[in-house]
């Protein structure tokens, strides 16, 4: 969703800001804009609905400056338009603000300002902030921003320019990420390290309630109340190339193919052969506490929720603790009973998803213990939780999740194994799971080698107007994720059902034009699943089976290497990522940036 980039230094800010915005495109947006100030004084802005390249085309020839801020907007208050794009300015034009987040009391403030005679140029909540900063009597830009922020309720990551203070950018954070990038006599700011990493890997991540002043040669952090804070710089562990496409045509293709090494990374250094368990350094719960857990509740959104469903099954199977997963949004809206003996686990690739973050905050307010299974190190959810397991998938750029989904499922296997081994999972079973985990990277590589076959199957099945995905118990989350993936990038309607539920309704939809993808592992439910295949065939439904052996009744079978039954779901979904990919490719879809979707949904 919305993205912020800022620069102050000796170079022309405009190309740097535009390049930074391009790096944030993956998050999803509908308009973009840039504001600069330079030696000639005053602030100049250019804003445009559409892609960053459309903004670039509108930047006038002599539009330059050594200080600037820029933004990609995802519409919340007001439709996508040139006027609603950020930066927003006050009436005098001296102030420019870019903002991620939502000002909850914008309506009230707008009415009050309008009554005082202030004219508004946009429908956005952000413009209110620009006017409040412009109207402040404080002597310093920091003071003006502080005063304005004291009047707003809501979430924000902001960057502010002021014509009277051309030597600085003032930024602030409350619930929306702000990262400072420290250069050599130049400073950067962004809402996501992806926009900084080309220029510097030294960063300072602001906390909620923190502000900062950036000048070309220095930065200062302080609270919104004005007291100094000591935020130490950290080094980003990934280099800039990690964000490149590396010879693939899309990020999705690259990220699918990165899975063997990504899984290797989530396992690295964590396996403890001696005690047939794993070491999870950041978990923050000791063995006694782990034994006292009565229930595990997993919350997340989208693919993270589906990975959490796999996680819940792993925890039930390996640790024998009742566990379930629920969409974080549903959880937070239903005033859940928060139980002290339940271990809550928040799952998120980005660590920023607003619904998941808000659910964590609500849980913490009610005294719950919350762990995070998160990919982005130092992200909001990683910070808010009491401990957790980092997923170590590396940066994921494509809007739809592939390698992060797989790594999250593996991270849950580690958590489940750990919980199991401090309870009653045997050494033998611990070893069996460890051996299974070790086989995963190699088996993933084997699956990826079947891509050509899957491409052919995609051409055959991809003409469907609708598809049904079915699986039983371990296969059900796999079916759900595969169905989500297909609809997200191909826009083909797809439904996922537990195979056992087919006859209770959705069977009515089965006909030759509505093919089914059935997850049929060789586990204890194989016979039941075979019956499902028969049910579908009897209604002339076409079938793509995904399992461990050939199924002659199916029109096509994708055979996946067998692992331990508990771990099989991690592998069964991977060919279906490729199926979704090749289906969308044939249809000419914008695979990395599907319509209407954003990588990180940072609003309610
Ligand atoms: C968005 C993305 C999904 C993602 C979900 C949760 O909806 O489009 O692909 O699964 O957010 O994101 P998270 O970063 O919390 O895993």
Coordinates of C-alpha atoms and ligand atoms in Angstrom, one line a residue:
X1 CA 0.0 0.0 0.0
X2 CA 1.1 3.6 0.3
X3 CA 4.8 4.3 0.2
X4 CA 7.1 7.1 1.3
X5 CA 10.5 8.1 0.0
X6 CA 12.6 11.2 1.0
X7 CA 16.0 12.5 0.2
X8 CA 18.3 15.3 1.5
X9 CA 21.8 15.8 0.4
X10 CA 23.9 17.3 -2.5
X11 CA 22.5 15.3 -5.4
X12 CA 19.3 16.1 -7.4
X13 CA 16.6 14.5 -5.3
X14 CA 14.2 13.9 -8.2
X15 CA 15.7 10.9 -10.0
X16 CA 16.5 9.3 -6.6
X17 CA 12.9 9.8 -5.4
X18 CA 11.4 8.4 -8.6
X19 CA 13.7 5.4 -8.5
X20 CA 12.7 4.9 -4.8
X21 CA 9.0 5.1 -5.8
X22 CA 9.6 2.5 -8.5
X23 CA 11.0 0.2 -5.8
X24 CA 7.8 0.6 -3.8
X25 CA 5.5 -0.2 -6.7
X26 CA 5.2 -3.8 -5.6
X27 CA 3.2 -2.7 -2.6
X28 CA 0.3 -1.7 -4.8
X29 CA -0.8 2.0 -5.4
X30 CA -3.0 4.1 -7.6
X31 CA -1.2 7.5 -7.9
X32 CA 2.1 9.1 -7.1
X33 CA 3.7 12.4 -6.5
X34 CA 6.9 14.2 -5.6
X35 CA 7.8 17.6 -3.9
X36 CA 11.2 19.3 -3.9
X37 CA 12.8 22.3 -2.5
X38 CA 16.2 23.6 -3.4
X39 CA 18.4 26.6 -3.5
X40 CA 15.8 28.7 -5.4
X41 CA 13.5 28.3 -2.4
X42 CA 9.8 27.4 -2.4
X43 CA 8.3 24.0 -2.8
X44 CA 7.3 22.5 -6.2
X45 CA 5.2 19.4 -6.6
X46 CA 4.1 17.1 -9.4
X47 CA 1.4 14.6 -8.8
X48 CA -0.3 12.1 -11.1
X49 CA -2.9 9.4 -11.1
X50 CA -1.5 6.1 -12.3
X51 CA 1.9 4.5 -12.4
X52 CA 5.2 6.0 -11.4
X53 CA 6.3 6.2 -15.1
X54 CA 3.2 8.4 -15.8
X55 CA 4.4 10.7 -13.0
X56 CA 7.9 10.7 -14.5
X57 CA 6.5 11.7 -17.8
X58 CA 4.9 14.8 -16.2
X59 CA 7.9 16.0 -14.4
X60 CA 8.9 19.3 -16.0
X61 CA 12.5 19.7 -17.4
X62 CA 13.9 22.0 -14.8
X63 CA 12.2 20.4 -11.9
X64 CA 15.0 19.7 -9.4
X65 CA 16.1 20.2 -5.8
X66 CA 18.4 18.7 -3.3
X67 CA 15.7 18.0 -0.8
X68 CA 12.5 16.1 -1.6
X69 CA 9.7 13.8 -0.5
X70 CA 7.6 11.5 -2.7
X71 CA 4.7 9.1 -2.3
X72 CA 2.8 6.3 -3.8
X73 CA -0.9 6.4 -2.7
X74 CA -3.5 3.7 -2.2
X75 CA -6.8 5.5 -2.1
X76 CA -8.7 5.5 1.3
X77 CA -10.2 9.0 1.6
X78 CA -11.2 10.1 -1.9
X79 CA -10.8 8.3 -5.2
X80 CA -7.5 8.0 -7.1
X81 CA -6.9 11.3 -8.8
X82 CA -4.2 13.9 -9.4
X83 CA -5.7 16.1 -6.7
X84 CA -5.8 13.3 -4.1
X85 CA -2.3 12.1 -4.8
X86 CA 0.3 13.2 -2.2
X87 CA 2.3 15.4 -1.4
X88 CA -0.4 17.6 0.1
X89 CA 0.2 21.3 0.8
X90 CA -1.2 24.0 3.0
X91 CA -2.9 27.1 1.6
X92 CA 0.4 29.1 1.5
X93 CA 2.1 26.3 -0.4
X94 CA 5.0 26.4 2.0
X95 CA 4.3 23.0 3.5
X96 CA 4.3 19.6 1.8
X97 CA 3.4 16.4 3.5
X98 CA 3.4 12.7 2.5
X99 CA 1.4 10.3 4.7
X100 CA 0.8 6.6 5.1
X101 CA -2.0 5.6 7.4
X102 CA -5.4 7.1 8.3
X103 CA -6.3 10.2 10.3
X104 CA -9.4 9.0 12.1
X105 CA -10.7 12.5 13.1
X106 CA -10.0 14.1 9.7
X107 CA -13.7 14.8 9.2
X108 CA -14.0 16.9 12.4
X109 CA -10.7 18.7 11.8
X110 CA -11.7 19.4 8.2
X111 CA -15.0 20.9 9.3
X112 CA -13.3 23.0 11.9
X113 CA -10.6 24.3 9.5
X114 CA -13.2 25.0 6.8
X115 CA -15.2 27.1 9.3
X116 CA -12.0 29.0 9.9
X117 CA -11.8 29.8 6.2
X118 CA -9.3 27.2 5.1
X119 CA -9.9 26.0 1.5
X120 CA -9.2 22.3 0.7
X121 CA -7.8 21.1 -2.6
X122 CA -8.3 17.4 -2.1
X123 CA -10.7 14.9 -0.4
X124 CA -7.9 13.3 1.6
X125 CA -7.4 13.1 5.4
X126 CA -3.7 14.0 4.8
X127 CA -4.4 17.5 3.7
X128 CA -5.7 18.3 7.1
X129 CA -2.2 17.6 8.5
X130 CA -0.6 20.0 5.9
X131 CA -3.0 22.8 7.0
X132 CA -2.4 22.2 10.7
X133 CA 1.4 22.3 10.2
X134 CA 1.0 25.5 8.1
X135 CA -1.2 27.2 10.7
X136 CA 1.1 26.3 13.7
X137 CA 2.8 29.3 15.4
X138 CA 5.7 27.1 16.6
X139 CA 9.2 28.5 15.8
X140 CA 10.7 25.3 14.4
X141 CA 9.5 22.8 11.9
X142 CA 9.7 20.1 14.5
X143 CA 7.5 22.2 16.8
X144 CA 4.9 22.8 14.0
X145 CA 4.7 19.1 13.2
X146 CA 4.5 18.1 16.9
X147 CA 1.7 20.6 17.4
X148 CA -0.2 19.3 14.3
X149 CA 0.2 15.7 15.4
X150 CA -1.1 16.4 18.9
X151 CA -4.5 17.3 17.2
X152 CA -4.8 14.1 15.1
X153 CA -6.0 10.6 16.1
X154 CA -5.1 7.8 13.9
X155 CA -2.1 6.1 12.3
X156 CA 0.7 7.7 10.4
X157 CA 4.1 7.6 8.9
X158 CA 4.8 11.1 7.6
X159 CA 7.5 13.1 6.0
X160 CA 7.3 16.9 5.9
X161 CA 9.0 19.6 3.9
X162 CA 8.7 23.3 4.7
X163 CA 9.9 26.2 2.4
X164 CA 11.1 28.2 5.5
X165 CA 13.3 25.2 6.7
X166 CA 14.8 24.0 3.4
X167 CA 17.7 22.3 5.3
X168 CA 15.6 19.5 6.8
X169 CA 12.9 16.8 6.4
X170 CA 10.9 16.1 9.6
X171 CA 9.4 12.6 9.8
X172 CA 7.2 10.9 12.4
X173 CA 5.7 7.5 13.0
X174 CA 2.7 6.1 14.7
X175 CA 1.6 2.7 13.4
X176 CA 3.1 3.0 9.9
X177 CA 6.7 2.3 9.3
X178 CA 9.4 5.0 8.8
X179 CA 13.0 3.9 8.2
X180 CA 15.9 6.4 8.0
X181 CA 18.7 5.5 5.6
X182 CA 22.1 6.9 6.6
X183 CA 24.4 7.9 3.7
X184 CA 27.6 9.8 3.4
X185 CA 26.5 13.5 3.7
X186 CA 23.1 12.5 2.5
X187 CA 20.1 11.0 4.2
X188 CA 17.2 9.0 2.9
X189 CA 13.9 8.1 4.4
X190 CA 11.3 5.5 3.3
X191 CA 8.5 3.4 4.5
X192 CA 10.2 0.2 3.3
X193 CA 13.9 -0.6 3.1
X194 CA 13.3 -1.7 -0.5
X195 CA 13.5 2.0 -1.5
X196 CA 16.8 2.6 0.4
X197 CA 18.9 -0.4 -0.2
X198 CA 20.4 0.8 -3.4
X199 CA 22.0 3.7 -1.6
X200 CA 22.7 2.5 1.9
X201 CA 22.3 -0.5 4.2
X202 CA 22.7 1.5 7.4
X203 CA 19.2 2.2 8.7
X204 CA 17.4 3.4 11.7
X205 CA 13.8 2.2 12.2
X206 CA 11.6 4.6 14.1
X207 CA 9.4 3.4 16.9
X208 CA 5.8 4.4 17.3
X209 CA 5.6 7.8 18.9
X210 CA 9.0 8.7 17.5
X211 CA 10.0 11.6 15.2
X212 CA 13.2 12.5 13.5
X213 CA 14.9 15.4 11.8
X214 CA 17.0 14.6 8.8
X215 CA 19.7 17.0 7.6
X216 CA 22.2 16.2 4.9
X217 CA 25.0 15.4 7.4
X218 CA 23.0 14.3 10.5
X219 CA 19.9 12.9 11.9
X220 CA 18.2 13.3 15.3
X221 CA 15.4 11.2 16.8
X222 CA 13.1 12.2 19.6
X223 CA 9.6 11.4 20.9
X224 CA 6.5 13.3 19.8
X225 CA 6.8 15.0 23.2
X226 CA 10.2 16.3 22.3
X227 CA 12.6 14.2 24.4
X228 CA 15.6 12.8 22.6
X229 CA 15.8 9.1 21.9
X230 CA 18.8 7.0 21.1
X231 CA 17.9 4.9 18.1
X232 CA 21.0 2.9 17.0
X233 CA 21.6 2.2 13.3
X234 CA 21.4 -1.4 12.1
X235 CA 22.6 -3.0 8.9
X236 CA 20.2 -4.5 6.4
X237 CA 21.2 -8.1 5.9
X238 CA 20.1 -8.3 2.3
X239 CA 22.0 -6.7 -0.5
X240 CA 20.3 -4.6 -3.3
X241 CA 20.4 -7.5 -5.8
X242 CA 18.0 -9.4 -3.7
X243 CA 15.3 -7.0 -4.8
X244 CA 16.2 -7.5 -8.5
X245 CA 14.5 -10.0 -10.8
X246 CA 17.7 -11.9 -11.3
X247 CA 17.0 -13.1 -14.9
X248 CA 13.4 -14.1 -14.3
X249 CA 10.5 -12.5 -16.1
X250 CA 8.6 -11.8 -13.0
X251 CA 9.3 -11.7 -9.2
X252 CA 6.7 -14.4 -8.7
X253 CA 8.7 -16.8 -10.9
X254 CA 11.9 -15.9 -9.2
X255 CA 10.4 -16.3 -5.7
X256 CA 8.9 -19.7 -6.6
X257 CA 12.3 -20.9 -7.7
X258 CA 14.0 -19.5 -4.6
X259 CA 12.1 -21.9 -2.4
X260 CA 14.8 -24.6 -1.9
X261 CA 17.3 -22.1 -0.7
X262 CA 14.7 -20.2 1.4
X263 CA 13.7 -23.4 3.2
X264 CA 17.4 -24.2 3.7
X265 CA 17.7 -20.8 5.4
X266 CA 14.8 -21.2 7.8
X267 CA 16.3 -24.5 9.0
X268 CA 19.9 -23.3 9.2
X269 CA 21.4 -23.4 12.7
X270 CA 18.1 -24.4 14.3
X271 CA 18.2 -28.2 14.2
X272 CA 19.4 -29.9 17.4
X273 CA 20.2 -33.6 16.5
X274 CA 21.3 -34.5 19.9
X275 CA 17.9 -33.9 21.5
X276 CA 15.9 -34.5 18.3
X277 CA 14.4 -31.0 18.5
X278 CA 15.1 -27.5 17.3
X279 CA 16.5 -24.4 18.9
X280 CA 14.4 -21.3 18.4
X281 CA 16.4 -18.5 20.0
X282 CA 13.8 -15.8 19.7
X283 CA 10.9 -17.7 21.1
X284 CA 11.0 -16.1 24.5
X285 CA 9.1 -18.9 26.3
X286 CA 11.0 -21.5 28.4
X287 CA 10.2 -25.2 28.5
X288 CA 8.0 -25.0 31.6
X289 CA 5.9 -22.3 30.0
X290 CA 5.7 -24.3 26.8
X291 CA 4.4 -27.2 28.8
X292 CA 1.7 -25.1 30.4
X293 CA 0.2 -24.1 27.1
X294 CA -3.4 -25.5 26.8
X295 CA -4.4 -24.2 23.4
X296 CA -2.8 -22.4 20.5
X297 CA -4.6 -19.8 18.5
X298 CA -3.1 -18.6 15.2
X299 CA -4.1 -15.4 13.5
X300 CA -3.2 -13.9 10.2
X301 CA -4.6 -12.7 6.8
X302 CA -4.6 -14.1 3.3
X303 CA -1.8 -16.5 2.6
X304 CA -0.4 -16.0 6.1
X305 CA -3.7 -17.3 7.5
X306 CA -3.5 -20.4 5.3
X307 CA 0.1 -21.0 6.4
X308 CA -1.3 -20.7 9.9
X309 CA -3.9 -23.4 9.2
X310 CA -1.1 -25.7 8.2
X311 CA 0.7 -24.6 11.4
X312 CA -2.3 -25.4 13.6
X313 CA -2.4 -28.9 12.2
X314 CA 1.3 -29.4 12.7
X315 CA 0.9 -28.2 16.3
X316 CA -2.0 -30.5 17.0
X317 CA -0.2 -33.5 15.4
X318 CA 3.2 -33.1 16.8
X319 CA 2.6 -31.3 20.1
X320 CA -1.0 -32.6 20.7
X321 CA -2.1 -29.2 21.8
X322 CA -5.5 -28.1 20.5
X323 CA -4.8 -25.5 17.9
X324 CA -6.7 -23.5 15.2
X325 CA -6.2 -20.6 12.9
X326 CA -8.5 -17.7 12.3
X327 CA -8.4 -14.6 10.0
X328 CA -7.0 -11.9 12.2
X329 CA -9.7 -9.5 11.0
X330 CA -12.5 -11.7 12.2
X331 CA -10.7 -12.4 15.4
X332 CA -10.3 -8.8 16.4
X333 CA -13.9 -7.8 15.5
X334 CA -15.6 -10.5 17.5
X335 CA -14.4 -9.4 21.0
X336 CA -12.7 -12.8 21.5
X337 CA -12.3 -14.4 24.9
X338 CA -8.6 -14.0 25.7
X339 CA -7.4 -16.9 27.7
X340 CA -4.2 -16.8 29.8
X341 CA -3.4 -20.5 29.0
X342 CA -3.6 -20.0 25.3
X343 CA -0.6 -19.2 23.3
X344 CA -1.4 -16.7 20.5
X345 CA 0.6 -16.7 17.3
X346 CA 0.4 -13.8 14.8
X347 CA 1.5 -14.7 11.3
X348 CA 2.6 -12.2 8.7
X349 CA 5.1 -11.9 5.9
X350 CA 5.3 -8.1 6.1
X351 CA 4.8 -7.7 9.8
X352 CA 2.7 -4.7 8.9
X353 CA -0.8 -6.0 8.1
X354 CA -3.1 -3.7 10.0
X355 CA -5.7 -6.3 11.0
X356 CA -3.0 -8.6 12.3
X357 CA -1.2 -5.8 14.1
X358 CA -4.4 -4.5 15.7
X359 CA -5.3 -8.1 16.8
X360 CA -1.9 -8.4 18.5
X361 CA -2.3 -5.0 20.2
X362 CA -5.8 -6.0 21.5
X363 CA -4.4 -9.3 22.7
X364 CA -1.5 -7.6 24.5
X365 CA -3.9 -5.1 26.1
X366 CA -5.8 -8.1 27.5
X367 CA -2.6 -9.7 28.9
X368 CA -2.1 -12.5 26.4
X369 CA 1.2 -13.9 25.4
X370 CA 1.6 -13.5 21.7
X371 CA 4.3 -14.9 19.4
X372 CA 5.1 -13.7 15.9
X373 CA 5.9 -15.9 12.9
X374 CA 7.1 -13.0 10.7
X375 CA 9.3 -12.6 7.7
X376 CA 10.4 -8.9 7.9
X377 CA 12.9 -8.5 10.7
X378 CA 12.1 -5.5 13.0
X379 CA 8.6 -5.0 11.5
X380 CA 5.7 -3.7 13.6
X381 CA 4.3 -7.2 14.4
X382 CA 7.8 -8.5 15.1
X383 CA 8.3 -5.7 17.6
X384 CA 4.9 -5.9 19.2
X385 CA 5.0 -9.6 19.9
X386 CA 6.7 -11.2 22.9
X387 CA 9.0 -13.4 20.8
X388 CA 8.7 -15.7 17.9
X389 CA 10.2 -17.4 14.9
X390 CA 11.6 -15.4 12.0
X391 CA 10.7 -17.0 8.6
X392 CA 13.9 -15.9 6.8
X393 CA 12.4 -16.2 3.3
X394 CA 14.2 -13.1 2.2
X395 CA 12.5 -10.1 0.6
X396 CA 9.3 -11.1 -1.2
X397 CA 8.3 -8.6 -3.9
X398 CA 5.4 -10.2 -5.9
X399 CA 2.1 -9.3 -4.3
X400 CA 1.1 -12.9 -3.9
X401 CA 3.1 -14.9 -1.5
X402 CA 5.0 -18.1 -2.5
X403 CA 8.3 -18.6 -0.9
X404 CA 7.2 -16.8 2.3
X405 CA 4.1 -19.0 2.5
X406 CA 6.3 -22.2 2.2
X407 CA 8.8 -20.9 4.7
X408 CA 6.1 -19.9 7.2
X409 CA 4.7 -23.4 7.0
X410 CA 8.3 -24.7 7.7
X411 CA 8.7 -22.3 10.6
X412 CA 5.4 -23.7 12.1
X413 CA 6.9 -27.2 11.7
X414 CA 9.8 -26.0 13.8
X415 CA 7.6 -24.5 16.4
X416 CA 5.4 -27.6 16.5
X417 CA 8.4 -29.9 16.8
X418 CA 9.8 -27.7 19.6
X419 CA 6.5 -27.7 21.5
X420 CA 6.1 -31.5 20.9
X421 CA 9.5 -32.3 22.2
X422 CA 9.0 -30.5 25.5
X423 CA 5.7 -32.4 25.9
X424 CA 5.3 -35.9 24.7
X425 CA 6.7 -36.3 21.2
X426 CA 9.1 -39.2 21.2
X427 CA 12.8 -39.0 20.3
X428 CA 12.1 -41.3 17.3
X429 CA 9.3 -39.1 16.0
X430 CA 11.5 -36.0 16.6
X431 CA 14.2 -37.6 14.5
X432 CA 11.7 -38.6 11.8
X433 CA 10.5 -35.0 11.5
X434 CA 14.0 -33.6 11.4
X435 CA 14.9 -36.0 8.6
X436 CA 11.8 -34.9 6.8
X437 CA 12.7 -31.3 7.2
X438 CA 16.2 -31.9 5.9
X439 CA 14.7 -33.5 2.7
X440 CA 12.5 -30.5 1.9
X441 CA 15.0 -28.3 -0.1
X442 CA 15.9 -31.2 -2.4
X443 CA 12.3 -32.3 -2.8
X444 CA 11.3 -28.7 -3.6
X445 CA 14.0 -28.6 -6.4
X446 CA 12.5 -31.8 -7.8
X447 CA 9.0 -30.3 -7.9
X448 CA 10.4 -27.2 -9.7
X449 CA 11.9 -29.4 -12.4
X450 CA 8.4 -30.4 -13.4
X451 CA 7.5 -26.9 -14.4
X452 CA 7.2 -27.7 -18.2
X453 CA 4.6 -30.4 -17.4
X454 CA 2.7 -27.9 -15.2
X455 CA 2.8 -25.3 -18.0
X456 CA 1.2 -27.8 -20.3
X457 CA -1.5 -28.7 -17.7
X458 CA -2.1 -24.9 -17.1
X459 CA -2.8 -24.4 -20.8
X460 CA -5.4 -27.2 -20.6
X461 CA -7.1 -26.3 -17.4
X462 CA -6.6 -22.5 -17.6
X463 CA -9.5 -22.0 -20.0
X464 CA -12.0 -22.8 -17.2
X465 CA -14.4 -20.1 -16.1
X466 CA -14.4 -21.5 -12.6
X467 CA -12.3 -24.1 -10.7
X468 CA -12.9 -26.2 -7.6
X469 CA -10.1 -27.0 -5.2
X470 CA -10.7 -29.8 -2.7
X471 CA -8.6 -31.5 0.0
X472 CA -9.2 -33.3 3.2
X473 CA -7.6 -32.4 6.6
X474 CA -3.9 -31.9 5.8
X475 CA -4.9 -31.2 2.2
X476 CA -7.5 -28.6 2.9
X477 CA -5.3 -25.6 3.7
X478 CA -3.3 -26.6 0.6
X479 CA -6.5 -26.5 -1.5
X480 CA -7.4 -23.1 0.0
X481 CA -4.1 -21.5 -0.7
X482 CA -4.0 -22.9 -4.2
X483 CA -7.4 -21.5 -4.9
X484 CA -6.5 -18.1 -3.5
X485 CA -3.3 -18.0 -5.6
X486 CA -5.2 -18.9 -8.8
X487 CA -7.9 -16.2 -8.3
X488 CA -5.4 -13.6 -7.2
X489 CA -3.3 -13.6 -10.3
X490 CA -5.5 -15.2 -13.1
X491 CA -8.8 -13.7 -12.0
X492 CA -10.5 -17.1 -12.6
X493 CA -13.1 -17.8 -10.1
X494 CA -12.0 -20.6 -7.7
X495 CA -13.5 -22.1 -4.6
X496 CA -11.9 -24.3 -2.0
X497 CA -13.8 -26.9 0.0
X498 CA -13.0 -29.7 2.3
X499 CA -13.4 -32.7 0.1
X500 CA -15.9 -34.2 2.5
X501 CA -18.1 -31.1 2.1
X502 CA -18.4 -31.5 -1.7
X503 CA -21.5 -33.6 -1.5
X504 CA -23.2 -31.1 0.8
X505 CA -23.6 -28.4 -1.8
X506 CA -20.7 -27.6 -4.2
X507 CA -21.1 -30.8 -6.1
X508 CA -24.0 -29.0 -7.9
X509 CA -21.4 -26.9 -9.6
X510 CA -19.4 -29.8 -11.1
X511 CA -19.6 -30.0 -14.9
X512 CA -17.0 -30.4 -17.6
X513 CA -16.4 -26.6 -17.7
X514 CA -15.6 -26.5 -14.0
X515 CA -12.6 -28.6 -13.4
X516 CA -11.5 -29.7 -9.9
X517 CA -8.0 -29.8 -8.4
X518 CA -7.9 -32.5 -5.8
X519 CA -5.2 -32.8 -3.1
X520 CA -4.7 -36.6 -2.6
X521 CA -1.7 -37.5 -0.6
X522 CA -0.9 -41.1 0.3
X523 CA -1.9 -40.7 3.9
X524 CA -4.5 -42.4 6.0
X525 CA -7.3 -40.6 4.1
X526 CA -6.3 -41.9 0.6
X527 CA -9.3 -44.2 0.2
X528 CA -11.7 -41.4 1.2
X529 CA -10.0 -39.1 -1.3
X530 CA -10.3 -41.7 -4.0
X531 CA -14.1 -41.7 -3.3
X532 CA -14.1 -37.9 -3.9
X533 CA -12.4 -38.4 -7.2
X534 CA -15.2 -40.9 -8.1
X535 CA -17.9 -38.5 -7.0
X536 CA -16.5 -35.8 -9.3
X537 CA -15.9 -38.1 -12.3
X538 CA -19.5 -39.4 -12.0
X539 CA -20.6 -35.8 -12.7
X540 CA -18.4 -35.5 -15.7
X541 CA -16.0 -33.2 -13.9
X542 CA -12.4 -33.0 -15.1
X543 CA -9.8 -33.7 -12.4
X544 CA -6.3 -32.6 -11.8
X545 CA -5.0 -34.7 -8.9
X546 CA -2.0 -33.7 -6.9
X547 CA -0.5 -36.5 -4.8
X548 CA 2.1 -39.2 -4.4
X549 CA 1.1 -41.6 -7.1
X550 CA -0.7 -41.8 -10.4
X551 CA -4.5 -41.6 -10.2
X552 CA -5.8 -43.1 -13.5
X553 CA -9.3 -41.7 -12.8
X554 CA -8.0 -38.2 -12.9
X555 CA -7.4 -36.4 -16.3
X556 CA -4.0 -35.3 -15.1
X557 CA -1.9 -36.1 -12.0
X558 CA 1.0 -34.1 -10.7
X559 CA 3.2 -36.4 -8.6
X560 CA 5.0 -34.7 -5.7
X561 CA 7.8 -36.4 -3.7
X562 CA 6.7 -37.9 -0.5
X563 CA 7.9 -36.6 2.9
X564 CA 6.6 -37.4 6.4
X565 CA 2.7 -37.2 6.3
X566 CA 2.8 -34.2 8.7
X567 CA 5.1 -32.3 6.4
X568 CA 3.5 -33.2 3.1
X569 CA 1.3 -30.1 3.0
X570 CA 4.4 -28.0 2.6
X571 CA 5.2 -29.7 -0.7
X572 CA 1.8 -30.4 -2.1
X573 CA 1.0 -26.7 -2.8
X574 CA 4.2 -25.9 -4.7
X575 CA 3.1 -27.3 -8.1
X576 CA -0.1 -25.4 -7.7
X577 CA 1.8 -22.1 -7.3
X578 CA 3.3 -22.9 -10.8
X579 CA -0.2 -23.8 -12.1
X580 CA -1.5 -20.4 -11.0
X581 CA 1.5 -18.8 -12.5
X582 CA 1.3 -20.4 -15.9
X583 CA -2.4 -20.0 -16.1
X584 CA -2.0 -16.2 -15.4
X585 CA 0.9 -16.0 -17.9
X586 CA -1.2 -17.6 -20.7
X587 CA -3.9 -15.1 -19.9
X588 CA -1.5 -12.2 -20.1
X589 CA -2.1 -11.0 -16.5
X590 CA 0.1 -8.5 -14.6
X591 CA 1.4 -11.3 -12.4
X592 CA 3.5 -9.4 -9.9
X593 CA 0.9 -6.6 -9.4
X594 CA -2.6 -8.2 -9.7
X595 CA -5.5 -5.7 -10.0
X596 CA -7.0 -4.3 -6.8
X597 CA -4.5 -6.0 -4.5
X598 CA -1.6 -4.7 -2.4
X599 CA 1.3 -6.6 -0.9
X600 CA 0.9 -5.1 2.5
X601 CA -2.6 -4.1 3.6
X602 CA -1.8 -1.4 6.1
X603 CA -5.4 -0.1 6.5
X604 CA -8.5 -1.7 8.0
Ligands
LIG1 C1 -2.4 -9.0 1.4 C2 -1.6 -9.7 0.3 C3 -1.6 -11.2 0.6 C4 -1.1 -11.5 2.0 C5 -1.9 -10.7 3.0 C6 -1.2 -10.8 4.4 O1 -3.7 -9.3 1.3 O2 -2.2 -9.5 -1.0 O3 -0.8 -11.9 -0.4 O4 -1.1 -12.9 2.2 O5 -1.9 -9.4 2.7 O6 0.0 -10.2 4.4 P1 1.1 -10.4 5.5 O7 2.2 -9.5 5.1 O8 0.5 -10.1 6.8 O9 1.5 -11.9 5.4

